[in-house]
CSV table of C-alpha atoms and ligand atoms in Angstrom, one decimal:
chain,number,residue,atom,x,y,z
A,22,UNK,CA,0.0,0.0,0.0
A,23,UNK,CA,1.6,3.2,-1.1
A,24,UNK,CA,0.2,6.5,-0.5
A,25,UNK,CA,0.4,11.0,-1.8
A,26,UNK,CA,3.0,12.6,0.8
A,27,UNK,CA,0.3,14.8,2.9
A,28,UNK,CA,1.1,18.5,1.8
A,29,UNK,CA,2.2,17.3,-1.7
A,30,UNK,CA,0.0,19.5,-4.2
A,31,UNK,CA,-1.1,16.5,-6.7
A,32,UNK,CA,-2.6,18.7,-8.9
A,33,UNK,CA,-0.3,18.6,-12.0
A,34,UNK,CA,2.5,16.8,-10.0
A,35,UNK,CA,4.6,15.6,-12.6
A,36,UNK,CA,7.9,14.0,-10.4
A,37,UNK,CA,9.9,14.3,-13.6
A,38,UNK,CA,12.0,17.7,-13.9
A,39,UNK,CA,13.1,17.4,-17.0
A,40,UNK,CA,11.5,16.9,-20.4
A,41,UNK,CA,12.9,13.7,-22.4
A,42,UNK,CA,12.4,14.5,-25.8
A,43,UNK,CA,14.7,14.3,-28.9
A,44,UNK,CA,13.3,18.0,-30.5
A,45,UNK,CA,15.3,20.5,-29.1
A,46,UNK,CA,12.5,22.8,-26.6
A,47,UNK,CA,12.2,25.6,-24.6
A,48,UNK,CA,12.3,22.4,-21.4
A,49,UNK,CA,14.9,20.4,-22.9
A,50,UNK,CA,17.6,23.2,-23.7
A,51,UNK,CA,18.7,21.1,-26.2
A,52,UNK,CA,19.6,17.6,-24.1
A,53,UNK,CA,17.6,15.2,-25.9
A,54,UNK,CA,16.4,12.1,-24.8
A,55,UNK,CA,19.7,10.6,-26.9
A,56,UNK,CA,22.1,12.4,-24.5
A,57,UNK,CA,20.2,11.1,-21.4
A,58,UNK,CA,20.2,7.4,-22.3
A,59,UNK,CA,23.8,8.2,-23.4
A,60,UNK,CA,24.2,9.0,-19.5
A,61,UNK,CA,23.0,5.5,-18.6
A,62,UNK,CA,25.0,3.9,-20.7
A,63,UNK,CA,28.1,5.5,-19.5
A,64,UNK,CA,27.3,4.6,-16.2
A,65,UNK,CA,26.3,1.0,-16.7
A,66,UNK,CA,30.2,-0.3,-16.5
A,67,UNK,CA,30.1,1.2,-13.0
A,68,UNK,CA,27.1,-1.0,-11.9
A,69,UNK,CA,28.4,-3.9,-14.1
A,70,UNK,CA,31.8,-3.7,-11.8
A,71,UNK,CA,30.2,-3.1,-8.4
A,72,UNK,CA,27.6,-6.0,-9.5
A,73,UNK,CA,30.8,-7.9,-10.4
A,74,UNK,CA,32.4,-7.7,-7.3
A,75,UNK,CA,29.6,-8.5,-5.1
A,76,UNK,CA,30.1,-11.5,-3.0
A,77,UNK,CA,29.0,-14.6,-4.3
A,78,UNK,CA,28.9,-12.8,-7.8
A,79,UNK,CA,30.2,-15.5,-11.3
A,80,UNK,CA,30.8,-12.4,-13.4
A,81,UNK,CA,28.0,-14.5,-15.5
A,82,UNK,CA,24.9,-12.7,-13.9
A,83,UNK,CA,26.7,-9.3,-13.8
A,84,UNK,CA,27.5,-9.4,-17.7
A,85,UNK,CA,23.7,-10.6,-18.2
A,86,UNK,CA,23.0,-7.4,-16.0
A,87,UNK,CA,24.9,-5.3,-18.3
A,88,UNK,CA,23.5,-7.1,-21.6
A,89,UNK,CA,19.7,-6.2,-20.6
A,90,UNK,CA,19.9,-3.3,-19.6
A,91,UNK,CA,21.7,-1.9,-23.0
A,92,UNK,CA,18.6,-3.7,-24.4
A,93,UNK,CA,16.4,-1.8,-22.8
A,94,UNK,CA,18.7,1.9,-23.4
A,95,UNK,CA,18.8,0.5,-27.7
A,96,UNK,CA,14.6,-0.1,-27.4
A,97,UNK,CA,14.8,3.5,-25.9
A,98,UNK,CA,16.4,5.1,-27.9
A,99,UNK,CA,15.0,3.5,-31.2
A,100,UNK,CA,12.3,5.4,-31.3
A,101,UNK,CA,10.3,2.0,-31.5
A,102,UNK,CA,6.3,2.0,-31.3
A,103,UNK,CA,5.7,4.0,-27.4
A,104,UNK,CA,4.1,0.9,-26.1
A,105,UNK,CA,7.2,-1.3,-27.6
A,106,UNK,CA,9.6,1.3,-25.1
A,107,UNK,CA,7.0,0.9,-22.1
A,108,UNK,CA,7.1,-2.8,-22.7
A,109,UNK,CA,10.8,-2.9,-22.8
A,110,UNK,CA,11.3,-0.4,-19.7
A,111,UNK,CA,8.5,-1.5,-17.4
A,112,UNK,CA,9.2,-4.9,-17.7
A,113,UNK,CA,13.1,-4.6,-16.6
A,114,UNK,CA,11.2,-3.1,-13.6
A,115,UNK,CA,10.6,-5.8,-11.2
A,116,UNK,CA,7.5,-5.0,-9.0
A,117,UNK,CA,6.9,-1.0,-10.2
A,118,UNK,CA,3.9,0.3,-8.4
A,119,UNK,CA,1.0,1.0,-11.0
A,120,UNK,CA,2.0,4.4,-12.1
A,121,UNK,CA,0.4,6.1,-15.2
A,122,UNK,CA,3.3,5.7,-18.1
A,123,UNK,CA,4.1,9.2,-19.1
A,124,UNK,CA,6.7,8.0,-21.6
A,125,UNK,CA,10.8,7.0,-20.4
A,126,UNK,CA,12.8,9.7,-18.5
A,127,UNK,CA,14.7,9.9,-15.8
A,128,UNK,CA,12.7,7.7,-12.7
A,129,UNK,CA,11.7,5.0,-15.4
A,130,UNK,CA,15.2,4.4,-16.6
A,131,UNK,CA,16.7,4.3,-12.9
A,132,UNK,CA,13.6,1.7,-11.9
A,133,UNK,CA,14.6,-0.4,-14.7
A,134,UNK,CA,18.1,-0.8,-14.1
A,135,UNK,CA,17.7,-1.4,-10.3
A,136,UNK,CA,14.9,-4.0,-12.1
A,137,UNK,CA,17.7,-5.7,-14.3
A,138,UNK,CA,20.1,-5.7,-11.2
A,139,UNK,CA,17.3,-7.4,-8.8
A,140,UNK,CA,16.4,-9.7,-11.5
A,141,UNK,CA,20.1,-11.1,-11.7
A,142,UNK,CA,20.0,-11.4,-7.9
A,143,UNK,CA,22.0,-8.3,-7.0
A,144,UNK,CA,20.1,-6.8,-4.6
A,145,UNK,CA,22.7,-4.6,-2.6
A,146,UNK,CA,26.0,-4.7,-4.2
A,147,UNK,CA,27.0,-1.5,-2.7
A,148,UNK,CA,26.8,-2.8,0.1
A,149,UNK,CA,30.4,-3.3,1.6
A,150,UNK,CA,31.8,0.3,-0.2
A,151,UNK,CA,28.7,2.2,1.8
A,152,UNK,CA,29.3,0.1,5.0
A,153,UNK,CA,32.7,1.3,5.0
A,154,UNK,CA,31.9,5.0,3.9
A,155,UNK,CA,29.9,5.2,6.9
A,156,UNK,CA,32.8,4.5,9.2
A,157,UNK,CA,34.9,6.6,7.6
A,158,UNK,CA,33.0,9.4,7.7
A,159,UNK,CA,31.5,8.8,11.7
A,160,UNK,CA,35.3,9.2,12.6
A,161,UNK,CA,34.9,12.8,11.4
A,162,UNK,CA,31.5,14.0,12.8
A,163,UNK,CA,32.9,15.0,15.7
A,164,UNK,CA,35.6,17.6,14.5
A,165,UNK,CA,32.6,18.6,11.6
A,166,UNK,CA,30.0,19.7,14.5
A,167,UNK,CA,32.7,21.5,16.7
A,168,UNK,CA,33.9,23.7,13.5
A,169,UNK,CA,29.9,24.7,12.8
A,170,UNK,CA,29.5,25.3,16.6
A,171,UNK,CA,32.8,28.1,16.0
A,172,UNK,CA,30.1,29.9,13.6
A,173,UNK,CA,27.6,32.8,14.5
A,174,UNK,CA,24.7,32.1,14.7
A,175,UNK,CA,22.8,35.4,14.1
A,176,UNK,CA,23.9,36.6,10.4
A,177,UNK,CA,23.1,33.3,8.9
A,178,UNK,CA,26.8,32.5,9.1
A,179,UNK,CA,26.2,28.9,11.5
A,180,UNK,CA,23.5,28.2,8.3
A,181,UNK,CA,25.7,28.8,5.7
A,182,UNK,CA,27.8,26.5,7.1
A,183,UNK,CA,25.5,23.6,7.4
A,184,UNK,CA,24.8,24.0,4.0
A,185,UNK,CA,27.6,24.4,2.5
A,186,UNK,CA,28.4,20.3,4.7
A,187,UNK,CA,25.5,19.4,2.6
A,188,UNK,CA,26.6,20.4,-0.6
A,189,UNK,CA,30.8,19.0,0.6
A,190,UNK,CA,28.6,15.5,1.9
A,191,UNK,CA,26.3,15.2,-1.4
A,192,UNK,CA,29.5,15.9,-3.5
A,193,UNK,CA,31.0,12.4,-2.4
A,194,UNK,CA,29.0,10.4,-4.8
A,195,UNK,CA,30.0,6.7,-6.0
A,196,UNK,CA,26.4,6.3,-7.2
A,197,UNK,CA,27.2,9.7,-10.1
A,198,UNK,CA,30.2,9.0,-12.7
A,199,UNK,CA,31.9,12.3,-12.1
A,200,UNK,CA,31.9,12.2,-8.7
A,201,UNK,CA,33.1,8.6,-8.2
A,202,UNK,CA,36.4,9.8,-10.3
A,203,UNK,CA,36.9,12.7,-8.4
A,204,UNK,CA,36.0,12.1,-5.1
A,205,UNK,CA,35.1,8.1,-4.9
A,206,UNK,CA,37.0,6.0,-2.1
A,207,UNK,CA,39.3,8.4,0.0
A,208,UNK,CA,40.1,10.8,-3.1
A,209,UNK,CA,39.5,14.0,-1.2
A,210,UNK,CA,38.5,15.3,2.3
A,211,UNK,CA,35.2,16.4,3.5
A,212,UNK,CA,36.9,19.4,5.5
A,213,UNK,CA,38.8,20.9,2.5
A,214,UNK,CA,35.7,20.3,-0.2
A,215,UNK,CA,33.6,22.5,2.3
A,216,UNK,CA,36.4,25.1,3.0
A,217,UNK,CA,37.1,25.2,-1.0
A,218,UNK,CA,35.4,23.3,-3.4
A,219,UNK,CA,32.2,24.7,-3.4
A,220,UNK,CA,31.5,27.1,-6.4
A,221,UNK,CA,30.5,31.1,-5.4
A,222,UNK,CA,27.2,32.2,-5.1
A,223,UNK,CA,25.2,32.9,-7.2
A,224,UNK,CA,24.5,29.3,-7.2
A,225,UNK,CA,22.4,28.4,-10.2
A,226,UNK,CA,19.4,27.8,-8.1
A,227,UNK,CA,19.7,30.2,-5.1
A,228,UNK,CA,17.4,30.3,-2.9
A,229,UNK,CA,19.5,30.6,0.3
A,230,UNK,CA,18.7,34.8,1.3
A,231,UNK,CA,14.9,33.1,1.3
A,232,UNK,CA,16.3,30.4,3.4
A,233,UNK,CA,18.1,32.6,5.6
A,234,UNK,CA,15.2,35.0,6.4
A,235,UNK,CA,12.9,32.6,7.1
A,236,UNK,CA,16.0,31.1,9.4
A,237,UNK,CA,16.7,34.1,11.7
A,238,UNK,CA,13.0,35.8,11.2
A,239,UNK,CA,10.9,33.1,11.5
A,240,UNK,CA,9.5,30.9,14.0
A,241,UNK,CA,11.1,27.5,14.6
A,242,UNK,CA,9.1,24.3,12.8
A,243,UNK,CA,7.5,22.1,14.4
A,244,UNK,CA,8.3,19.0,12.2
A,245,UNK,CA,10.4,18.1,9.6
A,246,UNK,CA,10.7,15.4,7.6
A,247,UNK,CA,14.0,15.2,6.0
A,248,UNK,CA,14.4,12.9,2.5
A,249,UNK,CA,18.1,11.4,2.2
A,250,UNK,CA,20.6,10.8,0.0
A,251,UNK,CA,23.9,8.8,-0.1
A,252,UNK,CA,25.7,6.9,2.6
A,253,UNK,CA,29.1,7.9,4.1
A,254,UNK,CA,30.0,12.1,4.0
A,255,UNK,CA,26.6,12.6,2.5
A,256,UNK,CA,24.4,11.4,5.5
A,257,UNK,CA,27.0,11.3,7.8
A,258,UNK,CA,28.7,14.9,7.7
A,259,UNK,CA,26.1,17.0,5.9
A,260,UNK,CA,22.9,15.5,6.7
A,261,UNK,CA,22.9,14.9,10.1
A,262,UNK,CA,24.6,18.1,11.0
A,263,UNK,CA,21.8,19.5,9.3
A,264,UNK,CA,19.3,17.7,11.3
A,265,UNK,CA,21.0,18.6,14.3
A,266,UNK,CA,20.9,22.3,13.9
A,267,UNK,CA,16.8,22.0,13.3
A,268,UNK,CA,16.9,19.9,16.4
A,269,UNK,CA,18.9,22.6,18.4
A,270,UNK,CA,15.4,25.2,17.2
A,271,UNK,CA,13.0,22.9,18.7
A,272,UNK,CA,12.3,21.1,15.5
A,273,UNK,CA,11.6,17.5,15.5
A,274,UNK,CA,13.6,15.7,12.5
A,275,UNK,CA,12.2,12.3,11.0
A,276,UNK,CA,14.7,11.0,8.4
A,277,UNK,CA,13.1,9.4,5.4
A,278,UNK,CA,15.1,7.2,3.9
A,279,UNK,CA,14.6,4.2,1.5
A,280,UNK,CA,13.1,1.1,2.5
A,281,UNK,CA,15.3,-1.1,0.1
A,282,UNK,CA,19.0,-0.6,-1.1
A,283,UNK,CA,19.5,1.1,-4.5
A,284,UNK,CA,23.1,2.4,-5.6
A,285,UNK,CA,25.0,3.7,-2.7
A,286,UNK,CA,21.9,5.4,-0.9
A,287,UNK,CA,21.5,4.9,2.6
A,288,UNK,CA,18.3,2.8,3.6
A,289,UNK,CA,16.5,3.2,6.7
A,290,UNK,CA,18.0,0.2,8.4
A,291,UNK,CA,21.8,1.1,7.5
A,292,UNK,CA,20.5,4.5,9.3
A,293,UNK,CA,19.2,2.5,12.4
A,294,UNK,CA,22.1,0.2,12.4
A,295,UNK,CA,25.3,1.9,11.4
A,296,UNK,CA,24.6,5.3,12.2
A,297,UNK,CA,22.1,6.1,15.0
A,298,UNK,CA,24.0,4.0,17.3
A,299,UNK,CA,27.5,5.4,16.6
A,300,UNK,CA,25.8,9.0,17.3
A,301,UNK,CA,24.3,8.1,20.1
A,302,UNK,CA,27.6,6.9,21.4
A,303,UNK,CA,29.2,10.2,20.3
A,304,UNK,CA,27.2,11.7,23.1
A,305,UNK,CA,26.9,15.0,21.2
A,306,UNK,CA,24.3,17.3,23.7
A,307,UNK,CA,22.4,17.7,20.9
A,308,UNK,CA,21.7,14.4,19.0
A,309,UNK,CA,22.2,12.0,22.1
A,310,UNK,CA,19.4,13.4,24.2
A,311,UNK,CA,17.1,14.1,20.6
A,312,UNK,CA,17.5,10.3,19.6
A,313,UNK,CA,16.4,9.1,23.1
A,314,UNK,CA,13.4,10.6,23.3
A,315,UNK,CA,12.4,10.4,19.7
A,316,UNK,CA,12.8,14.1,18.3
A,317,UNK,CA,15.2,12.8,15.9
A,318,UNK,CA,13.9,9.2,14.1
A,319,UNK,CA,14.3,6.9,11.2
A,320,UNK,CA,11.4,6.0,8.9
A,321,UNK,CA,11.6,4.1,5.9
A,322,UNK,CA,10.1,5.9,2.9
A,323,UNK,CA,9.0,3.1,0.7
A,324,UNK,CA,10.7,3.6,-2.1
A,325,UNK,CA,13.5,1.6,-3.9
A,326,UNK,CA,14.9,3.8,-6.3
A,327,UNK,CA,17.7,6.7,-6.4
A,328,UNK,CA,14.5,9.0,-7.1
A,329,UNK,CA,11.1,9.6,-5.7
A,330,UNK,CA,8.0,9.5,-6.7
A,331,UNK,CA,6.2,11.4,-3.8
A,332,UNK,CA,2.5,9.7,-4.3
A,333,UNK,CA,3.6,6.2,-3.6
A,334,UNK,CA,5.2,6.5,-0.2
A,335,UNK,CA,5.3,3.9,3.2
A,336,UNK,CA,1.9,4.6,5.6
A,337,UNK,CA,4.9,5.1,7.7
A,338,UNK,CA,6.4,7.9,6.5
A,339,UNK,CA,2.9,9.5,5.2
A,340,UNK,CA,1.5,8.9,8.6
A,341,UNK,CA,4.9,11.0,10.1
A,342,UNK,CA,4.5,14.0,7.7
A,343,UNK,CA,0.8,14.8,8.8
A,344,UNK,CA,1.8,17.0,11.1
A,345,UNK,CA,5.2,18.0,9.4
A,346,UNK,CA,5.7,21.9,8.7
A,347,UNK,CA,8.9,21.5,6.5
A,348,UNK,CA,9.5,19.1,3.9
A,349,UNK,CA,13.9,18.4,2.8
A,350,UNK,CA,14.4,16.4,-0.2
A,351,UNK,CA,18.2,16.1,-0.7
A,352,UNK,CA,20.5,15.1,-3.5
A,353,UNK,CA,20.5,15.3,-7.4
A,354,UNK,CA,17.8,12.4,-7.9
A,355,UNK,CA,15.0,13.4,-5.0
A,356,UNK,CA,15.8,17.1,-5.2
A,357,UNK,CA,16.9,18.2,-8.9
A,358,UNK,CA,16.0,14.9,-11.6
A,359,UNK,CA,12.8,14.8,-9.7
A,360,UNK,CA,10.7,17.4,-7.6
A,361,UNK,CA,12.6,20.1,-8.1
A,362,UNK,CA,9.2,22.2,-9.0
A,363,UNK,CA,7.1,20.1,-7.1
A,364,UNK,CA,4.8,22.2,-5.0
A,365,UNK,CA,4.0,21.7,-1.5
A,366,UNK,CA,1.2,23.6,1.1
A,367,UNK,CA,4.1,23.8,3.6
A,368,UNK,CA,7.7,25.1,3.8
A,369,UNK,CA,9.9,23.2,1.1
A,370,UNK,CA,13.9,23.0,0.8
A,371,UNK,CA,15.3,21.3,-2.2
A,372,UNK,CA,19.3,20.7,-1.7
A,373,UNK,CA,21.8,19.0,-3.5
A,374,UNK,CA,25.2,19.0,-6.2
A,375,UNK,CA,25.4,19.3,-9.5
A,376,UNK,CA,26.9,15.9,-10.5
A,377,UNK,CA,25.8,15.6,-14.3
A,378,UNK,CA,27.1,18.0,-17.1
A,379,UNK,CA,23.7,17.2,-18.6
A,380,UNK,CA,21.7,18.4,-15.0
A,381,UNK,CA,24.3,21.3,-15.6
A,382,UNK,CA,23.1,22.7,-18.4
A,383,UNK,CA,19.5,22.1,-18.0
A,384,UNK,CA,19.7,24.7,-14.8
A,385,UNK,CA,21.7,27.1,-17.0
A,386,UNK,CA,24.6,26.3,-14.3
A,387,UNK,CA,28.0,24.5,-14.4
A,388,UNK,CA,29.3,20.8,-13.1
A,389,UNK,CA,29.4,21.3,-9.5
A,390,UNK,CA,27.1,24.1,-9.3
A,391,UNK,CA,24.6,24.0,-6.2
A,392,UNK,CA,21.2,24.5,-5.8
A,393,UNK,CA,19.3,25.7,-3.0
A,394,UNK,CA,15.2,26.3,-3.9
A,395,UNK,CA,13.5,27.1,-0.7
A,396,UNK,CA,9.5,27.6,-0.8
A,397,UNK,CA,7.6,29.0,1.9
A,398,UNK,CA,4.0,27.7,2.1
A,399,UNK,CA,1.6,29.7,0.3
A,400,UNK,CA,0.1,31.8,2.8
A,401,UNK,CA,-3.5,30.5,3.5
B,507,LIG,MG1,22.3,8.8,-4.4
């Protein structure tokens, strides 16, 4: 049973950002539908690797992986007969909810290759690179939290620096191509991405003055309910920190994260097993005392993909939000590929990286570039 987040507005909800199309529109800005199954394919050897490597794995299953999935990219991109390309795409798609077909883009194409992984029998092969990442990056939370509690709070500077850990956390990607080169397993340091590698402002979506009034000006919210991203620096350094500083306004954080593993994003029972315990052991005044009486908790989402569609959620998780007042969906896929213009009747922040050249372009920005689109609720 999947059900509408609460303060989604349904009306004309289309989870889909982008427009994938081969004419060249005013949506498209000239990435066709070509380019974006170009950026599937380009990625498959990653997933063919991992899959590879995965214990128990013959190399026989991982190649057939890789084999049917390019099958389903060539059907795409043939231009075949529309119900030839649904055929194709939904049936690599192991147990996809009933959603209406509204042609392939980006949350079809990432549900059929986690389909053609499943139906080879890899269902977590990131598992071992995320467990690790986690570790990694809990031996650094410490020295993270004590340099945002050096910043001042009252000129937006203590927020600035949260986000600007989300953007350094969501940066450390194996699940994105570019990122896996350039930051993947140990490549660069959390500290000095934050200090350095984020681009200037004007980011190319840049909300954060918005963000910032409604920081220092408004009241505290009551709830929010926080959708995540990657394992390791993401959850670990930028996330949580994040969480924390809504926790030290009064606000009660419930981390949505996914109810089964896809790529290297964290799932709801990695959260409840690797990392809740370790921050409860941290004994940080903030998240120790939040986790023990329930301000800060773990609820699986319901989804299986590195996207979201936000009608088909867990009871869980819609049951949570009924209440909520803010609404986070971090990282390229929840934030950017998908809902990026989705509408809600409460506060929304959308937050993550840059980590496609394709993604670049569409937001007239750069690879790298960050975007920050806070909504306030429309007044009633
Ligand atoms: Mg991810």
């Amino acid at each position: 049973m999947t059900r509408a987040f609460p303060s989604l507005v349904v009306d004309d909800y289309d989870p889909s950002t982008f427009a994938w199309d081969d004419e060249r529109t005013e949506r498209n800005r000239g990435i066709t539908k070509t380019q974006w199954l170009s950026l599937f394919e380009r990625s498959t050897a990653e997933f063919e690797r991992r899959a590879r490597e995965d214990e128990g794995s013959d190399g026989v299953r991982a190649s057939a992986f890789a084999s049917s999935f390019a099958t389903v990219i060539a059907i795409a991109r043939e231009d075949a007969r529309e119900d030839e390309v649904r055929k194709a795409v939904r049936g690599a798609a192991h147990g996809a909810y009933d959603a209406p077909w509204r042609g392939v883009n980006c949350l079809e194409m990432c549900r059929a290759r986690d389909g053609a992984l499943r139906a080879r029998g890899f269902y977590d092969c990131f598992s071992k690179v995320k467990r690790e990442e986690n570790r990694a990056a809990l031996t650094k939370l410490r020295d993270v939290l004590a340099s945002i509690d050096l910043a001042e709070d009252a000129n937006g500077e203590r927020l600035m620096s949260v986000i600007r850990g989300c953007f350094a956390g969501n940066i450390f990607d194996l699940g994105a191509a570019a990122s896996a080169a350039l930051f993947g397993e140990g490549g660069c340091d959390f500290a000095s991405t934050k200090e350095k590698g984020i681009k200037a402002r004007p980011w190319c979506v840049d909300d954060f003055d918005a963000l910032k009034a409604r920081w220092l000006c408004g009241a505290p919210h009551k709830k929010a309910i926080m959708f995540v991203d990657n394992s390791g620096a993401d959850i670990v350094l930028g996330m949580i920190p994040l969480a924390r500083e809504l926790l030290r306004r009064g606000t009660h954080v419930v981390i949505a994260a996914n109810s089964v593993p896809s790529i290297n994003d964290i799932t709801a029972i990695e959260l409840e097993e690797q990392i809740i315990p370790a921050l409860v052991d941290l004994g940080d005044v903030i998240l120790s005392p939040a986790i023990a009486d329930g301000r800060l908790r773990v609820v699986a989402s319901g989804s299986d993909m590195p996207v979201i569609d936000l009608r088909y959620l867990s009871d869980e998780i819609v049951d949570e939000a009924q209440d909520a007042d803010l609404v986070i969906l971090e990282g390229m896929g929840r934030g950017i590929e998908t809902n990026l213009y989705a509408k809600f009747s409460i506060d929304s922040l959308k937050i993550a990286m840059v980590k496609h050249q394709e993604v670049a372009t569409l937001l007239g920005g750069e690879l790298y570039d960050c975007v920050v689109k806070f909504d306030c609720a429309p007044e009633r």
